Amino acid sequence: MERASHRANTHAWIEVVTSAIHGRGVRAAREIPAGTRIIEYTGERITKAEARRREEARLRRAERGGDGSVYIFNLNQRYDLDGRTRRNPARLINHSCAPNCESQTVRGHIWIVARRDIPAGEELTFDYGFPLAEWSLHPCRCGTPRCPGYIVSGWQRWRLRRLLRASRRGTAKKSPAKR
């Protein structure tokens, strides 16, 4: 199986394009075999406290109509990775509820890895894995058949669907994330 392991080679797998999902995105520049490390998600290593501060600033920007995109990635218990840099095209990979890629943390590095064979020209996506408690903050635009309309971790989507059904019936408790 072919793997892109050297940083100089990683961009050979992708190209940045206008996305059918949201804004700009990334698509396969050539066929990508399942299991391939496509690109490393790079950025500034920051503390959890700094990540919270930047998240609050992002929410304020979004309320004013600015860029509300999330680029902070959980790295470990102490640190996160802020990928908001032009040198990180992986930050443009959009979320999907039926992703063709996944993120893997390997020795302090975050890799975007193909979950299946990806044909040339297909947009790359992965599950952002946002917590259920923040569901209302992250509308989903992926358009897949089982998409609940908000970005939450795949293993939590059934709970969100149940919460949304109850809300439509008028029996749901208010979400703590609604502000």
Coordinates of C-alpha atoms in Angstrom, one line a residue:
M1 CA 0.0 0.0 0.0
E2 CA 1.4 3.4 -1.0
R3 CA 1.7 5.9 1.8
A4 CA 2.5 9.6 1.8
S5 CA 4.9 10.0 4.8
H6 CA 7.2 12.8 3.8
R7 CA 5.7 16.3 4.3
A8 CA 6.9 17.4 0.8
N9 CA 4.9 14.6 -0.8
T10 CA 1.6 15.0 1.2
H11 CA 0.2 17.7 -1.0
A12 CA 0.5 15.5 -4.1
W13 CA -2.7 13.8 -3.0
I14 CA -4.9 16.9 -2.8
E15 CA -6.0 20.1 -4.3
V16 CA -7.9 23.0 -2.8
V17 CA -11.2 23.7 -4.6
T18 CA -14.6 25.4 -4.2
S19 CA -16.6 22.9 -2.1
A20 CA -20.1 21.6 -2.8
I21 CA -20.5 21.3 1.0
H22 CA -19.2 24.6 2.4
G23 CA -16.8 27.4 1.2
R24 CA -13.5 25.9 0.1
G25 CA -12.7 22.3 0.4
V26 CA -10.1 19.7 -0.6
R27 CA -10.5 17.0 -3.2
A28 CA -8.4 14.0 -4.2
A29 CA -5.9 15.1 -6.9
R30 CA -5.5 11.4 -7.8
E31 CA -6.9 8.1 -6.6
I32 CA -6.1 7.6 -2.9
P33 CA -5.9 4.0 -1.6
A34 CA -7.6 3.1 1.7
G35 CA -5.3 3.6 4.7
T36 CA -3.2 6.3 3.1
R37 CA -2.0 9.1 5.3
I38 CA -3.1 11.9 3.0
I39 CA -2.0 15.0 4.8
E40 CA -0.9 16.1 8.2
Y41 CA -3.1 18.6 10.1
T42 CA -0.6 21.2 11.2
G43 CA -0.7 24.4 13.3
E44 CA 0.2 26.0 16.5
R45 CA 0.2 23.8 19.7
I46 CA -1.8 25.6 22.4
T47 CA -3.0 24.9 25.9
K48 CA -6.6 23.9 26.6
A49 CA -7.1 27.3 28.3
E50 CA -5.8 29.2 25.2
A51 CA -8.1 27.0 23.0
R52 CA -11.1 28.0 25.2
R53 CA -10.1 31.7 24.8
R54 CA -9.8 31.3 21.0
E55 CA -13.2 29.5 20.8
E56 CA -14.9 32.4 22.7
A57 CA -13.3 34.8 20.2
R58 CA -14.5 32.6 17.3
L59 CA -18.1 32.6 18.6
R60 CA -18.0 36.5 18.9
R61 CA -16.7 36.7 15.3
A62 CA -19.4 34.4 14.1
E63 CA -22.1 36.4 15.9
R64 CA -20.9 39.5 14.0
G65 CA -21.1 37.6 10.7
G66 CA -17.4 36.8 10.5
D67 CA -15.7 33.5 9.9
G68 CA -17.2 31.0 12.3
S69 CA -15.1 28.1 11.1
V70 CA -13.4 25.9 13.8
Y71 CA -9.8 25.0 13.2
I72 CA -8.8 23.9 16.7
F73 CA -8.1 20.1 16.9
N74 CA -7.9 18.1 20.2
L75 CA -4.3 16.9 20.4
N76 CA -4.2 15.3 23.9
Q77 CA -5.3 16.0 27.5
R78 CA -3.1 19.1 27.8
Y79 CA -2.8 20.6 24.3
D80 CA -4.8 21.4 21.2
L81 CA -3.7 22.3 17.7
D82 CA -4.9 25.5 16.1
G83 CA -4.8 24.9 12.4
R84 CA -5.8 28.5 11.4
T85 CA -2.8 29.0 9.1
R86 CA -2.6 29.3 5.4
R87 CA 0.2 26.7 5.4
N88 CA -2.4 24.1 6.6
P89 CA -4.6 23.1 3.7
A90 CA -6.0 20.3 5.8
R91 CA -8.0 22.9 7.7
L92 CA -10.2 23.2 4.6
I93 CA -11.4 19.6 4.7
N94 CA -15.1 19.7 5.4
H95 CA -17.2 17.6 7.8
S96 CA -19.5 14.8 6.6
C97 CA -21.8 12.5 8.4
A98 CA -20.6 9.8 5.9
P99 CA -16.9 10.6 5.7
N100 CA -14.3 9.1 3.4
C101 CA -11.4 10.0 5.7
E102 CA -10.7 10.0 9.5
S103 CA -8.3 11.8 11.7
Q104 CA -5.6 9.8 13.5
T105 CA -3.2 11.1 16.1
V106 CA 0.2 9.4 15.8
R107 CA 3.0 10.4 18.2
G108 CA 1.7 13.9 18.6
H109 CA 0.9 14.4 14.9
I110 CA -2.6 14.5 13.5
W111 CA -3.0 12.8 10.1
I112 CA -6.0 12.7 7.8
V113 CA -6.2 9.1 6.6
A114 CA -8.4 7.5 3.8
R115 CA -11.1 5.2 5.3
R116 CA -11.7 3.7 1.9
D117 CA -10.4 4.0 -1.7
I118 CA -11.1 7.6 -2.8
P119 CA -11.4 8.3 -6.6
A120 CA -9.7 11.3 -8.1
G121 CA -11.9 14.4 -7.9
E122 CA -13.9 13.3 -4.9
E123 CA -14.1 15.8 -2.0
L124 CA -12.3 14.7 1.1
T125 CA -14.3 14.7 4.3
F126 CA -14.0 13.5 7.9
D127 CA -16.2 13.5 11.0
Y128 CA -15.4 16.6 13.1
G129 CA -16.6 14.8 16.2
F130 CA -18.1 17.8 18.0
P131 CA -19.7 17.0 21.4
L132 CA -23.5 16.7 21.6
A133 CA -23.6 19.5 24.2
E134 CA -22.6 22.0 21.5
W135 CA -24.9 20.7 18.7
S136 CA -26.8 23.9 18.1
L137 CA -23.5 25.8 17.5
H138 CA -22.6 23.7 14.5
P139 CA -25.1 23.3 11.6
C140 CA -24.1 20.6 9.1
R141 CA -24.3 21.1 5.4
C142 CA -23.0 17.7 4.2
G143 CA -26.4 16.6 2.8
T144 CA -25.9 12.9 3.3
P145 CA -29.1 10.8 3.8
R146 CA -28.5 10.2 7.6
C147 CA -27.4 13.7 8.4
P148 CA -29.3 15.1 11.4
G149 CA -28.6 18.7 10.4
Y150 CA -25.9 19.4 13.0
I151 CA -22.3 18.3 13.4
V152 CA -21.9 15.9 16.3
S153 CA -19.7 12.9 16.7
G154 CA -20.9 9.9 14.8
W155 CA -21.6 7.8 17.9
Q156 CA -23.8 10.7 19.3
R157 CA -26.0 11.3 16.2
W158 CA -28.8 8.9 17.4
R159 CA -29.1 11.0 20.6
L160 CA -29.3 14.2 18.6
R161 CA -32.0 12.7 16.3
R162 CA -34.0 11.7 19.4
L163 CA -33.5 15.2 20.9
L164 CA -34.6 16.9 17.7
R165 CA -37.7 14.6 17.4
A166 CA -38.7 15.5 21.0
S167 CA -38.1 19.2 20.3
R168 CA -40.5 19.0 17.3
R169 CA -43.1 17.4 19.6
G170 CA -42.5 20.1 22.2
T171 CA -41.3 17.7 24.9
A172 CA -37.6 18.4 24.8
K173 CA -35.6 20.2 27.5
K174 CA -33.6 23.2 26.3
S175 CA -30.1 22.4 25.2
P176 CA -27.4 23.9 27.6
A177 CA -25.5 24.9 24.4
K178 CA -28.3 27.3 23.2
R179 CA -27.3 30.9 23.9

